[in-house]
Amino acid sequence: MNSCSLDVQKWRHIRDDYIAGQQYKSAVFWSDKIVSLSAGHTDDVYQQAICFYHLNEFHRAIHCIKSRQLHTTVLSCRHLVAKCHFSAKEYKEALEVLEYDYNDTKSMDITGGDREGDNKFSAKEYKEALEVLEYDYNDTKSMDITGGDREGDNKWNSGIALLKGQIYEALDNRMIAITCFKDALKYDVFCYEAFYSLTQHQMLTRNEEEAIIGSLEFENQCTKDETKFVRFLYESQLKKYDKPGDITVPNEFSNILYENVDFMTTLAERHYYNCEYQQCFRITSQVLTRDLYHTQCLPIHLSCLMELKKTNALFDLAHKLVDLYPESSLSWFAVGCYYLLINKTDAARRFLSKATTLDNVLAPAWLLYGHSFAVESEHDQAMAAYFKASHLMRGCHLPLLYIGLEYGLTDNTKLAERFFKQALEIAPNDPFVLHELGVIAYQSSNFTSAEKHFRDALNIIKNRKEITVLPDKWEPLLNNMGHVLRKLKKYEEAIDFHKQALILSPQNPSTYSALGFVYSLMTKWNESVEYFHKALGLKRDDSFSTTMLGHAIEHLVTEISIFHDSTNGTENAVKYEKQTVITDFLLSKANEEKILPNVKITGSRSKSNIINTTPQPPDTPLPDLSANDCEMDISN
Amino acid sequence: MDLDVMRKDLLECYHKSAIRGLKQSSKWSSELLLSLTKTMDEKRLHEDLSTDMNDSYTGFSMNDMIHVMTDPKYLLAKSCYDLSEYERTAFFTKDSMVSEIKFLYFYSRYLSAEKKRLDRMAETNCMATDSAIKLFTELKNELQDLYSSGEDFINDSYLLYVYAIVLLKLELNWEAMDVLSRSVRLDPLNWCSWHQLSLIIDEKSQLNSLQLPDHWFKRLFLGDVYLELQLNEDALNLYTTLQQWFTSCNYLLSQIAIAKHNLRDVDGAIDLFKQIRASDPARLDAMDIYSNLLYVKDMRTELSCLAHSANDIDPFRVETCCCIANFYSLRSQHPKAVVYFSRALQLNPRHLSAWTLMGHEYMEMKNTGAAIQAYRSAIKCNKRDYRAWYGLGQTYDILKMPAYCLYYYSVAHCLRPNDSRMMIATGETLEKLERNHDAIKCYWKAGGLALFKLALLYERLNENEKAALAYTDFISRASAADGADRQNTSSDVAHAYKFLANYHLNKGELKLAQMAAQKCITFSETRDEGKSLLKDIQKKCSQIDL
């Protein structure tokens, strides 16, 4: 060292430049020399390990730190070691590193129970380091690696907590993971990753989410305006499915956020939950033109494409994603979406399970996997997948909703109701759940409570701001409302609801036949015949409408009084008798037919990635161009 | 009405339609414009154009239009539109705030959906496919959203027109009527809205419930409505008065001809159509009605000539196809007639009479299933088409489903309360249903030659007294009838005489019996029976004499 006039500082600059330029091989080479030059200075070792980490040489990095025992004393090093283990999928080892000092020294208490001591320790460490190495901390960006001040310290604590959370999540210990994520946020309100894991991985119920935002210690970490900003950004990402109200952007931010892709994504998500797929699609398309692979927007966009049945666009997008990100679960998820949309369930399942292997916590893929069975009425397998999803998404009610749905379809109303109730606990205001509860009540012939549930759902939808027109997703709700009111003999109202449904979803044969049915119960045979005719015009093989039409016409014919002559008393009596008999028949017929043909449709929406349990139409991606061949040639 | 105002209105209507690519409506207005009685020389008219156009009371200004017409975006979109590249038009017109361009956007989307629907229909031959309904529903949702929120939208008469036609595609007629009346209130010169409105009015009472602007276009609209509602006399009067402003306007003439056709004034209608064809030989509008008339009159050469010339002008027109179909039908080439009717319907699935006539053709071919479908489609287009209801009744009669049959006949009867054909048909069905009491009433009401049916029924019920009375009545009516009728009823008359002879014989009224029996001999069917009856009578006579 004496004869050499190499300035370690200069080499550090060279190394740092290479790191900044992502040329890790060069950085490793030089940092190796720096470590020798500086006789193993902590920071230099750390930097070298970082380079190894970036070169995916995880165990080399681990060894580099562990051999010097730095992970026991320096937070940043411990974090890195654990991260390397984590990246190498050695979760146990990673945890060991992180938990090591749990039992060991109080001074390294990363849960932050004793922050004073922690700070002292770090400060001491810092001073020592400074003394020994005369390292110019003010000059380098890595100055806070050992946590000189409280802020930097918290950052590492937060990072460690986050990592622990991720490890626990990977180990499927979600309760501890949640605590860890919460801790991470407590240390550092800007730790979005922890927030993201909590909310986007559906770990919390809505109330818990709100509680977390309430408990964040903004005051110490940012100014008033910043607090407002961060709080707003976080709040805009909270759960939306139960009451996707409108977000009011505070004036001071509206300029900033006007064209922000992240913010637009949350807006799109809201539209999605409101079932406004067109608007949602418009926004997501905009986002994706500006940021083609916006990872948070993609799932929403995919779901939208599914809802809108844009098979071709989905095909294209899935292809692009798989070509570019073959390692990303989202890419395979997209492929699965496509195959499910074109009704190729086998292929869909193959790709969805590939997606879940790549990312075991990709709950939407599990849900979709369930749907692929549900479409084929494979109730047991569907439920298995839903249970898996519900395990993964504690804070999401959708798996529960679907489980309930499957139970309902297998005539297990008691269990179905139980699951719907559970779902309702998580999302008390979700009209979809209320609707399903209504359907179950209907199936158990509990019509008054069915009506109540339906009305509740309807009120929630109608009370939403900005809703001028009900999205057509709600056509089943209106129709079911009609069915229930018919059962309760409120015929006029039933007709009203069916007609509303008709406006939402025109030319719907089952609505027409429901209308015909109500009219026939009101013995308005003329109208009844008209509607059954309409229904049969759209769906010729509808046996219910055919039978009913026959009855209605028979009635009409017996009642036809072409000359408006008064029929005498006895005749009246006979007619009356006949009528009641047939009415009873109608009622029993209706039960048999299970006039709630729309139940399935309600499964339509799920958490940001979504799926439709309704059977999909066959694959018709491109219009058949041969249609034009049928043009006439009159010439001959 | 002031001719200058009318001219200005028609001009404005033309330009507003033309700029939006509403071709029918611009053709209509220019046809009227051409025949508008001239009061000014051409020069003054042009002066007027440059000065007065801007401050006309509707706020119409050529300057605004020039602004749009020089907009390259509009020009590209409009050219694509003119080439039927609707999706492309929609793409270029997206997000525009100019009302004309906005209109092109929605209208081209509508047309694109409609085109897809028609293409699909040619493929599968079913009425409305799901995918088309979905497209229209999508469009409807979007428009509905704008309608219930956007100020601009609500105040644009033409955008409302698009909304209305989308609603109509989805059979939401009630909602559409509201939108259309709003549209014409906003701009009474929007002829397409008037016209569309005239097509969906079901009853005269609806006219009064609608708030319509008091504009002279309303009279043209009313003419349309009257024709639709078969208020032919009213239509005739209205159009005749309108003729004082328009000299030999082919549009008015053809409307009058249609009214006459509906009133069964066949010759008058044919004359008018001849006149129209002389002044505008290439005009195909309403020529299908003309071909119907020629068909009814059995004018083979004229019909053949009409069909050929229509085919020369444009084989891909609804009217042409109908003419050709009628031509084949008259030559009893029913399968070919069906082919051409279905071609007409591919071109315009809402062409009512083509559906009904196709039903008739299928009936001729004994294809009841297809006939039922055709008739039903006709009813879907227009619930008031009694011929389709009657046709349905006939088909179900053949299918031996008397309950259905009775229902259809009774609807037809309600639509044409004074048509004895419906009455008789209803009566026959009632008879099949063993509701003899009602059947008797029907036959009574029908009167005329239905008395024979009545008598037969009485005879079957062994109410011989009544039967005899009815037969007597029938004979007197039949002998009063002329020519063809007389021939057709001859066997019925024979039967009547036979019954009467037997009846009187049984009652011992030998003189009457003898008269009847003698009549029997004059008919070939009953000659032998008549002879034996006469022998019986003579035997009886001699017994009494003895």
CSV table of C-alpha atoms in Angstrom, one decimal, chain A residues 218-219 222-231 253:
chain,number,residue,atom,x,y,z
A,218,PHE,CA,-47.4,10.4,7.3
A,219,GLU,CA,-46.7,13.2,9.6
A,222,CYS,CA,-43.7,14.0,4.6
A,223,THR,CA,-45.2,17.4,4.4
A,224,LYS,CA,-48.8,18.2,4.5
A,225,ASP,CA,-49.3,18.4,0.8
A,226,GLU,CA,-47.3,15.3,0.3
A,227,THR,CA,-49.4,13.5,2.8
A,228,LYS,CA,-52.5,14.5,0.9
A,229,PHE,CA,-51.0,13.4,-2.3
A,230,VAL,CA,-49.8,10.0,-1.1
A,231,ARG,CA,-53.0,9.4,0.8
A,253,PHE,CA,-53.6,17.2,-8.4
